[in-house]
Every structure is written in C-alpha cells, then in structure tokens.
Amino acid sequence: MKIATWNVNSVRQRTDLVCDWLRAQQPDLLLLQEIKCEEPSFPGAAFAALGYQSVVVGQKSYNGVAVLSREPVEVMHRFLPALPPTPDGAPHQARYLEVRWRGVLFGNLYLPNGNSGGEAGYAAKLAWMEALLHRARELLAADEDFVMAGDYNVCPTDADFAPGTLSGADALMRPETRRLFQALRWAGMTDAVRALRPREKIYSFWDYQAGCWPRDMGLRIDHAMLSPRMAERLEEALPDRMERDKPQPSDHVPVMVTFSS
DNA sequence: ATGTCTCTACTATAGAGA
C-alpha cells in the first residue's frame, strides 16, 4: 500500500507535473492540498486518463483538497466533523476530506497557516488543530486504522527547519502550535517520517523567495500521522525532494508513505 | 536582499495569502 500527500499550490498550474509524478510513482492514493479551484475546473480527466479517479472538495481561489485513487474510495467526511460552525453560518473552508479505502481511514488535511489575520487568525488555526485532535482521539477510541496526512503548517521541532527560515513568532512553530501537534503523538499517533528517520535533516517545503531551494533552506511541515496499527505496518516514509528541482514546481514536494499488505 | 508564485478583479495591475 503506497500513499502520498502533496500540497500542489494550484492543481491547474501543476497538472502536468502531477501526471508525470503519478506515472513514475504509481501510488494507490494521492492526497492533494491547495488545489485552488472548485470541482468544475478540477482537471479530473487528465488523472482519469492515467487510471485515477478523483474526489474533490474545492474552493475558489484558495485552499481545496482532493483524493486521487486507482480504486474507488468511500467518502466519509467533506469537512472536519469536530470543527464548530462558522459564526455567520458560512460554509467551512475546503481543508479536509476523509475517505475509507481497504478498511483504513485517510484524512487529507490542509491546516490553516495562522500567520495572517493577526491573533484571530492564529486562534482559528489553534481551533482547527483542536478539532483535528478531537477527531483523532475519536478514531483511536473506536480502534480504527487511520492516517491523517497533509500540509499541517506545523514545524514540530527545531530540527525541522533550516536556520534563518522561521522566527520564533511564526505560527508554524509557536509553542501552542507545537503543543497541539505533539498532543497527537501523546494521544497515540506516530509521525511516519520521524519514526523512520529520527535525526536526518528532512524538509518538505522550500519557499519560492530568497533562493531557499538552492540554499536548501527548507521546512518539514507536511506530515503523515499514523494510528498504532498503521505505524506497525509502516515500511517507508520520505519526501520526494527532487520534485522541487523540476521546472515551475510547487513549493511543497510529495511525501510518500508505504505500508505492508 | 520586502527576493516569488498564484489567485482574483469594473481586463491589467495591485493586493492578499502563502
């Protein structure tokens, strides 16, 4: 079982790159974030030509998540179920899609960045993380097999960013952010990449600005968190960093995770 | 080094978000 998560920063701008990557890697599931379009303009036909069907939770301009799969998946949730309704009753931003495939739940998530909108924007990020933690605890209590993967916009430790990329005030590494991420681990989940590579320098994102990629000034903010039995099945987990070297790349690279059977 | 990319909007540049 081979899955991947990838923030593509506009699926319409990156359709050819995603197709090339699907052809080369042949994952069973690909979880996409920041597709930045609504379902009618999602390039599903290009993926269908490669044998992948799509489930899309779209939004105009920003956000948006989708799951590509070679086999049908069962859609469980199109938004994070524990997230409180918006004050004005507006629909939630398109940041979560949960599907079941071969008995495993896959939560595809795009967590709010939290650096815009001042303290209210940061509070919204924390509320989103609380809801994610609630969902994880619920699934753990139900003894489900599951994977929560995507762009967490969380830099878990000081080993997960290159010097000079983040300030201590950045929402990606503020103490409350890290505390809530670690709470997923204390609840019983496993950070797939770090479980296999506790000390390596590993990044999944390099900003477009300031020559971050050629200077390898990256961050590790795309994660796959595993329930206990999925952690036992874990075989490999690593960002495909060379994808960042392609022409017109996303600022994030795919993180691939493989499981036994 | 306030350095890039993507989106939208009173179609062409500027603002927002990352």
Tab-separated table of N, CA, C and O in Angstrom, chain A residues 85-208:
chain	number	residue	atom	x	y	z
A	85	PRO	N	-19.284	25.250	13.839
A	85	PRO	CA	-19.786	26.009	12.690
A	85	PRO	C	-19.234	27.430	12.704
A	85	PRO	O	-18.926	27.962	13.763
A	86	THR	N	-19.119	28.018	11.516
A	86	THR	CA	-18.652	29.411	11.442
A	86	THR	C	-19.715	30.313	12.062
A	86	THR	O	-20.910	30.022	12.004
A	87	PRO	N	-19.294	31.444	12.673
A	87	PRO	CA	-20.237	32.328	13.370
A	87	PRO	C	-21.380	32.815	12.462
A	87	PRO	O	-22.522	32.916	12.906
A	88	ASP	N	-21.077	33.079	11.190
A	88	ASP	CA	-22.108	33.608	10.288
A	88	ASP	C	-22.795	32.498	9.491
A	88	ASP	O	-23.560	32.781	8.575
A	89	GLY	N	-22.508	31.240	9.840
A	89	GLY	CA	-23.172	30.150	9.136
A	89	GLY	C	-22.615	29.868	7.749
A	89	GLY	O	-23.156	29.039	7.023
A	90	ALA	N	-21.535	30.567	7.380
A	90	ALA	CA	-20.915	30.341	6.065
A	90	ALA	C	-20.295	28.948	6.027
A	90	ALA	O	-19.972	28.383	7.072
A	91	PRO	N	-20.151	28.375	4.819
A	91	PRO	CA	-19.518	27.057	4.742
A	91	PRO	C	-18.071	27.104	5.224
A	91	PRO	O	-17.406	28.137	5.121
A	92	HIS	N	-17.602	25.969	5.733
A	92	HIS	CA	-16.196	25.886	6.131
A	92	HIS	C	-15.299	26.012	4.912
A	92	HIS	O	-15.684	25.668	3.800
A	93	GLN	N	-14.087	26.491	5.138
A	93	GLN	CA	-13.078	26.460	4.076
A	93	GLN	C	-12.791	24.999	3.706
A	93	GLN	O	-12.933	24.102	4.532
A	94	ALA	N	-12.390	24.801	2.445
A	94	ALA	CA	-12.180	23.443	1.927
A	94	ALA	C	-10.806	22.942	2.361
A	94	ALA	O	-9.806	23.081	1.647
A	95	ARG	N	-10.748	22.349	3.556
A	95	ARG	CA	-9.462	21.964	4.142
A	95	ARG	C	-9.399	20.527	4.626
A	95	ARG	O	-8.376	20.114	5.183
A	96	TYR	N	-10.466	19.746	4.452
A	96	TYR	CA	-10.444	18.382	4.995
A	96	TYR	C	-11.312	17.474	4.148
A	96	TYR	O	-12.412	17.852	3.737
A	97	LEU	N	-10.806	16.283	3.905
A	97	LEU	CA	-11.558	15.251	3.184
A	97	LEU	C	-11.125	13.903	3.740
A	97	LEU	O	-9.929	13.589	3.727
A	98	GLU	N	-12.099	13.150	4.233
A	98	GLU	CA	-11.786	11.850	4.843
A	98	GLU	C	-12.429	10.744	4.024
A	98	GLU	O	-13.623	10.794	3.749
A	99	VAL	N	-11.614	9.780	3.641
A	99	VAL	CA	-12.123	8.658	2.841
A	99	VAL	C	-11.705	7.336	3.478
A	99	VAL	O	-10.745	7.293	4.256
A	100	ARG	N	-12.441	6.266	3.135
A	100	ARG	CA	-12.052	4.938	3.586
A	100	ARG	C	-11.666	4.110	2.370
A	100	ARG	O	-12.356	4.133	1.340
A	101	TRP	N	-10.554	3.420	2.487
A	101	TRP	CA	-10.101	2.538	1.412
A	101	TRP	C	-9.413	1.335	2.045
A	101	TRP	O	-8.535	1.505	2.897
A	102	ARG	N	-9.854	0.141	1.640
A	102	ARG	CA	-9.326	-1.111	2.190
A	102	ARG	C	-9.321	-1.113	3.716
A	102	ARG	O	-8.332	-1.517	4.348
A	103	GLY	N	-10.400	-0.614	4.288
A	103	GLY	CA	-10.570	-0.671	5.744
A	103	GLY	C	-9.817	0.396	6.522
A	103	GLY	O	-9.905	0.441	7.753
A	104	VAL	N	-9.097	1.263	5.831
A	104	VAL	CA	-8.305	2.303	6.502
A	104	VAL	C	-8.927	3.664	6.193
A	104	VAL	O	-9.298	3.936	5.050
A	105	LEU	N	-9.018	4.522	7.224
A	105	LEU	CA	-9.475	5.895	7.014
A	105	LEU	C	-8.281	6.782	6.700
A	105	LEU	O	-7.237	6.693	7.372
A	106	PHE	N	-8.443	7.611	5.679
A	106	PHE	CA	-7.395	8.566	5.310
A	106	PHE	C	-7.966	9.971	5.420
A	106	PHE	O	-8.877	10.334	4.668
A	107	GLY	N	-7.450	10.739	6.360
A	107	GLY	CA	-7.840	12.140	6.497
A	107	GLY	C	-6.842	12.996	5.732
A	107	GLY	O	-5.653	12.993	6.041
A	108	ASN	N	-7.344	13.698	4.716
A	108	ASN	CA	-6.495	14.583	3.898
A	108	ASN	C	-6.713	15.994	4.405
A	108	ASN	O	-7.820	16.523	4.325
A	109	LEU	N	-5.672	16.628	4.932
A	109	LEU	CA	-5.889	17.899	5.624
A	109	LEU	C	-4.949	19.007	5.147
A	109	LEU	O	-3.803	18.765	4.778
A	110	TYR	N	-5.515	20.205	5.153
A	110	TYR	CA	-4.741	21.418	4.868
A	110	TYR	C	-4.994	22.379	6.014
A	110	TYR	O	-5.989	23.078	6.054
A	111	LEU	N	-4.082	22.376	6.958
A	111	LEU	CA	-4.259	23.125	8.190
A	111	LEU	C	-4.013	24.614	7.949
A	111	LEU	O	-3.109	24.969	7.193
A	112	PRO	N	-4.808	25.500	8.571
A	112	PRO	CA	-4.574	26.935	8.379
A	112	PRO	C	-3.147	27.339	8.728
A	112	PRO	O	-2.579	26.855	9.710
A	113	ASN	N	-2.584	28.233	7.932
A	113	ASN	CA	-1.217	28.705	8.153
A	113	ASN	C	-1.105	29.455	9.483
A	113	ASN	O	-0.166	29.242	10.246
A	114	GLY	N	-2.052	30.353	9.739
A	114	GLY	CA	-2.100	31.049	11.029
A	114	GLY	C	-1.270	32.304	11.135
A	114	GLY	O	-1.252	32.947	12.189
A	115	ASN	N	-0.581	32.692	10.057
A	115	ASN	CA	0.232	33.915	10.107
A	115	ASN	C	-0.520	35.144	9.604
A	115	ASN	O	-0.023	36.256	9.763
A	116	SER	N	-1.679	34.964	8.971
A	116	SER	CA	-2.451	36.124	8.522
A	116	SER	C	-3.653	36.318	9.447
A	116	SER	O	-4.061	35.411	10.163
A	117	GLY	N	-4.185	37.536	9.447
A	117	GLY	CA	-5.359	37.819	10.263
A	117	GLY	C	-5.070	38.040	11.734
A	117	GLY	O	-5.974	37.924	12.566
A	118	GLY	N	-3.829	38.340	12.040
A	118	GLY	CA	-3.491	38.691	13.421
A	118	GLY	C	-3.764	37.559	14.399
A	118	GLY	O	-3.741	36.378	14.031
A	119	GLU	N	-4.046	37.933	15.655
A	119	GLU	CA	-4.264	36.905	16.684
A	119	GLU	C	-5.537	36.110	16.434
A	119	GLU	O	-5.627	34.936	16.788
A	120	ALA	N	-6.528	36.736	15.783
A	120	ALA	CA	-7.756	35.999	15.455
A	120	ALA	C	-7.440	34.893	14.442
A	120	ALA	O	-7.989	33.784	14.524
A	121	GLY	N	-6.564	35.209	13.493
A	121	GLY	CA	-6.162	34.207	12.509
A	121	GLY	C	-5.416	33.059	13.172
A	121	GLY	O	-5.625	31.888	12.822
A	122	TYR	N	-4.577	33.399	14.118
A	122	TYR	CA	-3.838	32.348	14.828
A	122	TYR	C	-4.779	31.509	15.685
A	122	TYR	O	-4.659	30.279	15.740
A	123	ALA	N	-5.743	32.169	16.332
A	123	ALA	CA	-6.715	31.437	17.152
A	123	ALA	C	-7.505	30.453	16.290
A	123	ALA	O	-7.827	29.342	16.738
A	124	ALA	N	-7.799	30.843	15.053
A	124	ALA	CA	-8.538	29.948	14.156
A	124	ALA	C	-7.704	28.714	13.818
A	124	ALA	O	-8.224	27.597	13.697
A	125	LYS	N	-6.388	28.922	13.667
A	125	LYS	CA	-5.509	27.772	13.433
A	125	LYS	C	-5.557	26.808	14.625
A	125	LYS	O	-5.696	25.602	14.445
A	126	LEU	N	-5.450	27.358	15.822
A	126	LEU	CA	-5.466	26.509	17.017
A	126	LEU	C	-6.805	25.781	17.152
A	126	LEU	O	-6.840	24.603	17.534
A	127	ALA	N	-7.904	26.462	16.829
A	127	ALA	CA	-9.225	25.821	16.906
A	127	ALA	C	-9.299	24.653	15.918
A	127	ALA	O	-9.874	23.597	16.211
A	128	TRP	N	-8.697	24.852	14.758
A	128	TRP	CA	-8.675	23.785	13.746
A	128	TRP	C	-7.862	22.594	14.259
A	128	TRP	O	-8.257	21.429	14.104
A	129	MET	N	-6.749	22.891	14.901
A	129	MET	CA	-5.910	21.817	15.450
A	129	MET	C	-6.632	21.076	16.572
A	129	MET	O	-6.504	19.849	16.697
A	130	GLU	N	-7.372	21.808	17.400
A	130	GLU	CA	-8.161	21.169	18.470
A	130	GLU	C	-9.172	20.199	17.863
A	130	GLU	O	-9.385	19.098	18.375
A	131	ALA	N	-9.816	20.635	16.776
A	131	ALA	CA	-10.820	19.774	16.129
A	131	ALA	C	-10.165	18.537	15.523
A	131	ALA	O	-10.729	17.433	15.563
A	132	LEU	N	-8.979	18.705	14.954
A	132	LEU	CA	-8.255	17.560	14.401
A	132	LEU	C	-7.880	16.573	15.511
A	132	LEU	O	-8.029	15.352	15.357
A	133	LEU	N	-7.410	17.121	16.625
A	133	LEU	CA	-7.062	16.281	17.773
A	133	LEU	C	-8.294	15.529	18.275
A	133	LEU	O	-8.226	14.331	18.590
A	134	HIS	N	-9.407	16.223	18.322
A	134	HIS	CA	-10.661	15.591	18.749
A	134	HIS	C	-11.021	14.427	17.818
A	134	HIS	O	-11.391	13.338	18.275
A	135	ARG	N	-10.917	14.664	16.512
A	135	ARG	CA	-11.228	13.606	15.536
A	135	ARG	C	-10.278	12.415	15.707
A	135	ARG	O	-10.698	11.247	15.654
A	136	ALA	N	-9.007	12.691	15.917
A	136	ALA	CA	-8.024	11.618	16.090
A	136	ALA	C	-8.345	10.792	17.338
A	136	ALA	O	-8.308	9.555	17.308
A	137	ARG	N	-8.677	11.485	18.436
A	137	ARG	CA	-8.994	10.765	19.678
A	137	ARG	C	-10.232	9.893	19.511
A	137	ARG	O	-10.301	8.780	20.032
A	138	GLU	N	-11.205	10.439	18.771
A	138	GLU	CA	-12.435	9.702	18.496
A	138	GLU	C	-12.133	8.403	17.734
A	138	GLU	O	-12.656	7.332	18.059
A	139	LEU	N	-11.277	8.504	16.720
A	139	LEU	CA	-10.947	7.322	15.913
A	139	LEU	C	-10.084	6.337	16.699
A	139	LEU	O	-10.215	5.123	16.527
A	140	LEU	N	-9.197	6.865	17.542
A	140	LEU	CA	-8.395	5.983	18.397
A	140	LEU	C	-9.304	5.234	19.366
A	140	LEU	O	-9.151	4.017	19.555
A	141	ALA	N	-10.267	5.942	19.948
A	141	ALA	CA	-11.194	5.309	20.901
A	141	ALA	C	-12.023	4.232	20.211
A	141	ALA	O	-12.386	3.232	20.823
A	142	ALA	N	-12.307	4.451	18.917
A	142	ALA	CA	-13.093	3.467	18.159
A	142	ALA	C	-12.214	2.356	17.587
A	142	ALA	O	-12.717	1.486	16.868
A	143	ASP	N	-10.904	2.407	17.895
A	143	ASP	CA	-9.953	1.383	17.459
A	143	ASP	C	-9.867	1.276	15.936
A	143	ASP	O	-9.700	0.196	15.383
A	144	GLU	N	-10.003	2.412	15.253
A	144	GLU	CA	-9.915	2.445	13.795
A	144	GLU	C	-8.448	2.423	13.339
A	144	GLU	O	-7.552	2.868	14.065
A	145	ASP	N	-8.236	1.949	12.116
A	145	ASP	CA	-6.942	2.120	11.447
A	145	ASP	C	-7.038	3.381	10.610
A	145	ASP	O	-7.943	3.511	9.777
A	146	PHE	N	-6.117	4.335	10.823
A	146	PHE	CA	-6.247	5.591	10.075
A	146	PHE	C	-4.925	6.328	9.939
A	146	PHE	O	-3.953	6.086	10.664
A	147	VAL	N	-4.932	7.228	8.942
A	147	VAL	CA	-3.782	8.063	8.610
A	147	VAL	C	-4.299	9.483	8.448
A	147	VAL	O	-5.270	9.705	7.732
A	148	MET	N	-3.679	10.433	9.149
A	148	MET	CA	-4.009	11.849	8.990
A	148	MET	C	-2.816	12.510	8.300
A	148	MET	O	-1.775	12.699	8.937
A	149	ALA	N	-2.976	12.827	7.023
A	149	ALA	CA	-1.831	13.306	6.261
A	149	ALA	C	-2.167	14.592	5.521
A	149	ALA	O	-3.308	14.806	5.115
A	150	GLY	N	-1.139	15.424	5.357
A	150	GLY	CA	-1.344	16.648	4.592
A	150	GLY	C	-0.369	17.737	4.975
A	150	GLY	O	0.682	17.479	5.578
A	151	ASP	N	-0.752	18.957	4.599
A	151	ASP	CA	0.041	20.142	4.940
A	151	ASP	C	-0.425	20.627	6.301
A	151	ASP	O	-1.459	21.285	6.406
A	152	TYR	N	0.339	20.270	7.343
A	152	TYR	CA	-0.030	20.645	8.708
A	152	TYR	C	0.315	22.108	9.004
A	152	TYR	O	-0.171	22.661	9.981
A	153	ASN	N	1.171	22.721	8.218
A	153	ASN	CA	1.676	24.060	8.548
A	153	ASN	C	2.196	24.105	9.981
A	153	ASN	O	1.982	25.078	10.717
A	154	VAL	N	2.860	23.018	10.355
A	154	VAL	CA	3.465	22.905	11.685
A	154	VAL	C	4.888	22.398	11.521
A	154	VAL	O	5.118	21.368	10.881
A	155	CYS	N	5.807	23.126	12.122
A	155	CYS	CA	7.202	22.738	12.166
A	155	CYS	C	7.436	22.156	13.569
A	155	CYS	O	7.598	22.914	14.519
A	156	PRO	N	7.420	20.816	13.717
A	156	PRO	CA	7.283	20.226	15.052
A	156	PRO	C	8.433	20.524	16.014
A	156	PRO	O	8.194	20.719	17.211
A	157	THR	N	9.681	20.537	15.516
A	157	THR	CA	10.816	20.775	16.419
A	157	THR	C	11.836	21.657	15.697
A	157	THR	O	11.743	21.889	14.492
A	158	ASP	N	12.843	22.093	16.428
A	158	ASP	CA	13.885	22.931	15.827
A	158	ASP	C	14.722	22.164	14.809
A	158	ASP	O	15.473	22.763	14.046
A	159	ALA	N	14.600	20.836	14.778
A	159	ALA	CA	15.311	20.052	13.755
A	159	ALA	C	14.563	20.060	12.425
A	159	ALA	O	15.065	19.530	11.436
A	160	ASP	N	13.370	20.659	12.419
A	160	ASP	CA	12.513	20.588	11.232
A	160	ASP	C	12.505	21.864	10.401
A	160	ASP	O	11.635	22.021	9.545
A	161	PHE	N	13.458	22.765	10.650
A	161	PHE	CA	13.599	23.923	9.769
A	161	PHE	C	15.065	24.311	9.667
A	161	PHE	O	15.843	24.091	10.589
A	162	ALA	N	15.408	24.876	8.518
A	162	ALA	CA	16.779	25.340	8.321
A	162	ALA	C	16.970	26.663	9.061
A	162	ALA	O	16.047	27.477	9.117
A	163	PRO	N	18.160	26.887	9.621
A	163	PRO	CA	18.424	28.158	10.296
A	163	PRO	C	18.113	29.335	9.376
A	163	PRO	O	18.457	29.316	8.198
A	164	GLY	N	17.430	30.327	9.924
A	164	GLY	CA	17.134	31.524	9.152
A	164	GLY	C	15.819	31.506	8.409
A	164	GLY	O	15.439	32.497	7.792
A	165	THR	N	15.084	30.392	8.466
A	165	THR	CA	13.823	30.337	7.720
A	165	THR	C	12.633	30.809	8.542
A	165	THR	O	11.686	31.349	7.983
A	166	LEU	N	12.642	30.599	9.842
A	166	LEU	CA	11.485	30.930	10.678
A	166	LEU	C	11.914	31.736	11.885
A	166	LEU	O	12.971	31.484	12.468
A	167	SER	N	11.044	32.679	12.284
A	167	SER	CA	11.252	33.359	13.563
A	167	SER	C	10.436	32.634	14.630
A	167	SER	O	9.484	31.905	14.319
A	168	GLY	N	10.802	32.850	15.884
A	168	GLY	CA	10.085	32.200	16.986
A	168	GLY	C	8.635	32.608	17.059
A	168	GLY	O	7.810	31.908	17.650
A	169	ALA	N	8.294	33.758	16.454
A	169	ALA	CA	6.907	34.237	16.485
A	169	ALA	C	6.073	33.650	15.362
A	169	ALA	O	4.875	33.924	15.276
A	170	ASP	N	6.668	32.849	14.499
A	170	ASP	CA	5.936	32.314	13.359
A	170	ASP	C	4.894	31.291	13.838
A	170	ASP	O	5.183	30.431	14.669
A	171	ALA	N	3.701	31.396	13.237
A	171	ALA	CA	2.601	30.499	13.630
A	171	ALA	C	2.929	29.035	13.356
A	171	ALA	O	2.300	28.147	13.926
A	172	LEU	N	3.921	28.763	12.482
A	172	LEU	CA	4.294	27.379	12.190
A	172	LEU	C	5.064	26.733	13.338
A	172	LEU	O	5.199	25.512	13.382
A	173	MET	N	5.582	27.569	14.241
A	173	MET	CA	6.373	26.986	15.333
A	173	MET	C	6.109	27.604	16.706
A	173	MET	O	6.836	27.330	17.659
A	174	ARG	N	5.061	28.420	16.838
A	174	ARG	CA	4.749	28.958	18.162
A	174	ARG	C	4.454	27.815	19.137
A	174	ARG	O	4.017	26.735	18.730
A	175	PRO	N	4.698	28.042	20.419
A	175	PRO	CA	4.572	26.944	21.388
A	175	PRO	C	3.207	26.254	21.382
A	175	PRO	O	3.129	25.027	21.471
A	176	GLU	N	2.122	27.046	21.253
A	176	GLU	CA	0.787	26.425	21.262
A	176	GLU	C	0.603	25.514	20.050
A	176	GLU	O	-0.047	24.466	20.130
A	177	THR	N	1.169	25.930	18.908
A	177	THR	CA	1.107	25.106	17.694
A	177	THR	C	1.797	23.777	17.937
A	177	THR	O	1.247	22.702	17.647
A	178	ARG	N	2.988	23.845	18.449
A	178	ARG	CA	3.765	22.624	18.676
A	178	ARG	C	3.123	21.742	19.736
A	178	ARG	O	3.129	20.517	19.620
A	179	ARG	N	2.555	22.375	20.762
A	179	ARG	CA	1.918	21.597	21.829
A	179	ARG	C	0.761	20.776	21.251
A	179	ARG	O	0.597	19.600	21.577
A	180	LEU	N	-0.030	21.393	20.388
A	180	LEU	CA	-1.177	20.672	19.819
A	180	LEU	C	-0.727	19.580	18.858
A	180	LEU	O	-1.356	18.521	18.768
A	181	PHE	N	0.363	19.827	18.121
A	181	PHE	CA	0.886	18.766	17.253
A	181	PHE	C	1.390	17.593	18.101
A	181	PHE	O	1.092	16.429	17.819
A	182	GLN	N	2.145	17.915	19.129
A	182	GLN	CA	2.668	16.839	19.987
A	182	GLN	C	1.536	16.093	20.680
A	182	GLN	O	1.660	14.897	20.973
A	183	ALA	N	0.408	16.780	20.928
A	183	ALA	CA	-0.736	16.108	21.565
A	183	ALA	C	-1.242	14.950	20.715
A	183	ALA	O	-1.752	13.958	21.245
A	184	LEU	N	-1.102	15.073	19.393
A	184	LEU	CA	-1.465	13.936	18.525
A	184	LEU	C	-0.578	12.738	18.838
A	184	LEU	O	-1.024	11.588	18.818
A	185	ARG	N	0.691	13.012	19.097
A	185	ARG	CA	1.612	11.916	19.422
A	185	ARG	C	1.298	11.344	20.802
A	185	ARG	O	1.256	10.130	20.980
A	186	TRP	N	1.079	12.219	21.778
A	186	TRP	CA	0.774	11.700	23.127
A	186	TRP	C	-0.521	10.901	23.102
A	186	TRP	O	-0.695	9.955	23.874
A	187	ALA	N	-1.432	11.249	22.197
A	187	ALA	CA	-2.698	10.509	22.082
A	187	ALA	C	-2.465	9.104	21.519
A	187	ALA	O	-3.320	8.228	21.655
A	188	GLY	N	-1.311	8.911	20.854
A	188	GLY	CA	-1.005	7.574	20.343
A	188	GLY	C	-0.638	7.505	18.876
A	188	GLY	O	-0.464	6.425	18.333
A	189	MET	N	-0.522	8.680	18.225
A	189	MET	CA	-0.202	8.662	16.794
A	189	MET	C	1.299	8.780	16.558
A	189	MET	O	2.041	9.291	17.400
A	190	THR	N	1.724	8.306	15.387
A	190	THR	CA	3.140	8.256	15.032
A	190	THR	C	3.413	9.143	13.825
A	190	THR	O	2.723	9.045	12.808
A	191	ASP	N	4.419	9.991	13.933
A	191	ASP	CA	4.900	10.811	12.816
A	191	ASP	C	5.738	9.891	11.920
A	191	ASP	O	6.853	9.509	12.264
A	192	ALA	N	5.170	9.525	10.748
A	192	ALA	CA	5.766	8.467	9.925
A	192	ALA	C	7.219	8.758	9.549
A	192	ALA	O	8.092	7.892	9.686
A	193	VAL	N	7.501	9.969	9.058
A	193	VAL	CA	8.855	10.278	8.590
A	193	VAL	C	9.845	10.237	9.750
A	193	VAL	O	10.910	9.603	9.654
A	194	ARG	N	9.507	10.870	10.865
A	194	ARG	CA	10.437	10.911	12.002
A	194	ARG	C	10.592	9.559	12.697
A	194	ARG	O	11.650	9.280	13.275
A	195	ALA	N	9.560	8.716	12.614
A	195	ALA	CA	9.678	7.389	13.223
A	195	ALA	C	10.792	6.601	12.548
A	195	ALA	O	11.519	5.846	13.195
A	196	LEU	N	10.948	6.792	11.237
A	196	LEU	CA	11.962	6.036	10.497
A	196	LEU	C	13.295	6.766	10.443
A	196	LEU	O	14.341	6.144	10.276
A	197	ARG	N	13.266	8.087	10.565
A	197	ARG	CA	14.487	8.891	10.432
A	197	ARG	C	14.536	9.932	11.529
A	197	ARG	O	14.252	11.115	11.299
A	198	PRO	N	14.886	9.510	12.742
A	198	PRO	CA	14.801	10.432	13.886
A	198	PRO	C	15.773	11.608	13.819
A	198	PRO	O	15.491	12.652	14.389
A	199	ARG	N	16.898	11.471	13.125
A	199	ARG	CA	17.903	12.534	13.209
A	199	ARG	C	18.254	13.202	11.885
A	199	ARG	O	18.972	14.182	11.874
A	200	GLU	N	17.769	12.665	10.765
A	200	GLU	CA	18.166	13.257	9.484
A	200	GLU	C	17.556	14.636	9.283
A	200	GLU	O	16.492	14.938	9.796
A	201	LYS	N	18.254	15.455	8.501
A	201	LYS	CA	17.713	16.735	8.068
A	201	LYS	C	16.762	16.456	6.905
A	201	LYS	O	17.197	15.999	5.846
A	202	ILE	N	15.493	16.685	7.126
A	202	ILE	CA	14.477	16.357	6.112
A	202	ILE	C	13.495	17.516	5.998
A	202	ILE	O	12.908	17.931	6.999
A	203	TYR	N	13.310	18.024	4.783
A	203	TYR	CA	12.341	19.089	4.560
A	203	TYR	C	11.328	18.650	3.506
A	203	TYR	O	11.596	17.758	2.694
A	204	SER	N	10.164	19.328	3.530
A	204	SER	CA	9.134	19.042	2.528
A	204	SER	C	8.692	20.303	1.796
A	204	SER	O	7.872	20.237	0.878
A	205	PHE	N	9.207	21.468	2.209
A	205	PHE	CA	8.793	22.761	1.649
A	205	PHE	C	10.002	23.683	1.585
A	205	PHE	O	10.802	23.736	2.525
A	206	TRP	N	10.115	24.381	0.460
A	206	TRP	CA	11.123	25.429	0.323
A	206	TRP	C	10.423	26.633	-0.292
A	206	TRP	O	9.851	26.539	-1.389
A	207	ASP	N	10.476	27.774	0.386
A	207	ASP	CA	9.821	28.984	-0.101
A	207	ASP	C	10.363	29.363	-1.479
A	207	ASP	O	11.532	29.117	-1.781
A	208	TYR	N	9.481	29.946	-2.304
A	208	TYR	CA	9.925	30.403	-3.624
A	208	TYR	C	10.931	31.549	-3.501
A	208	TYR	O	11.733	31.774	-4.405
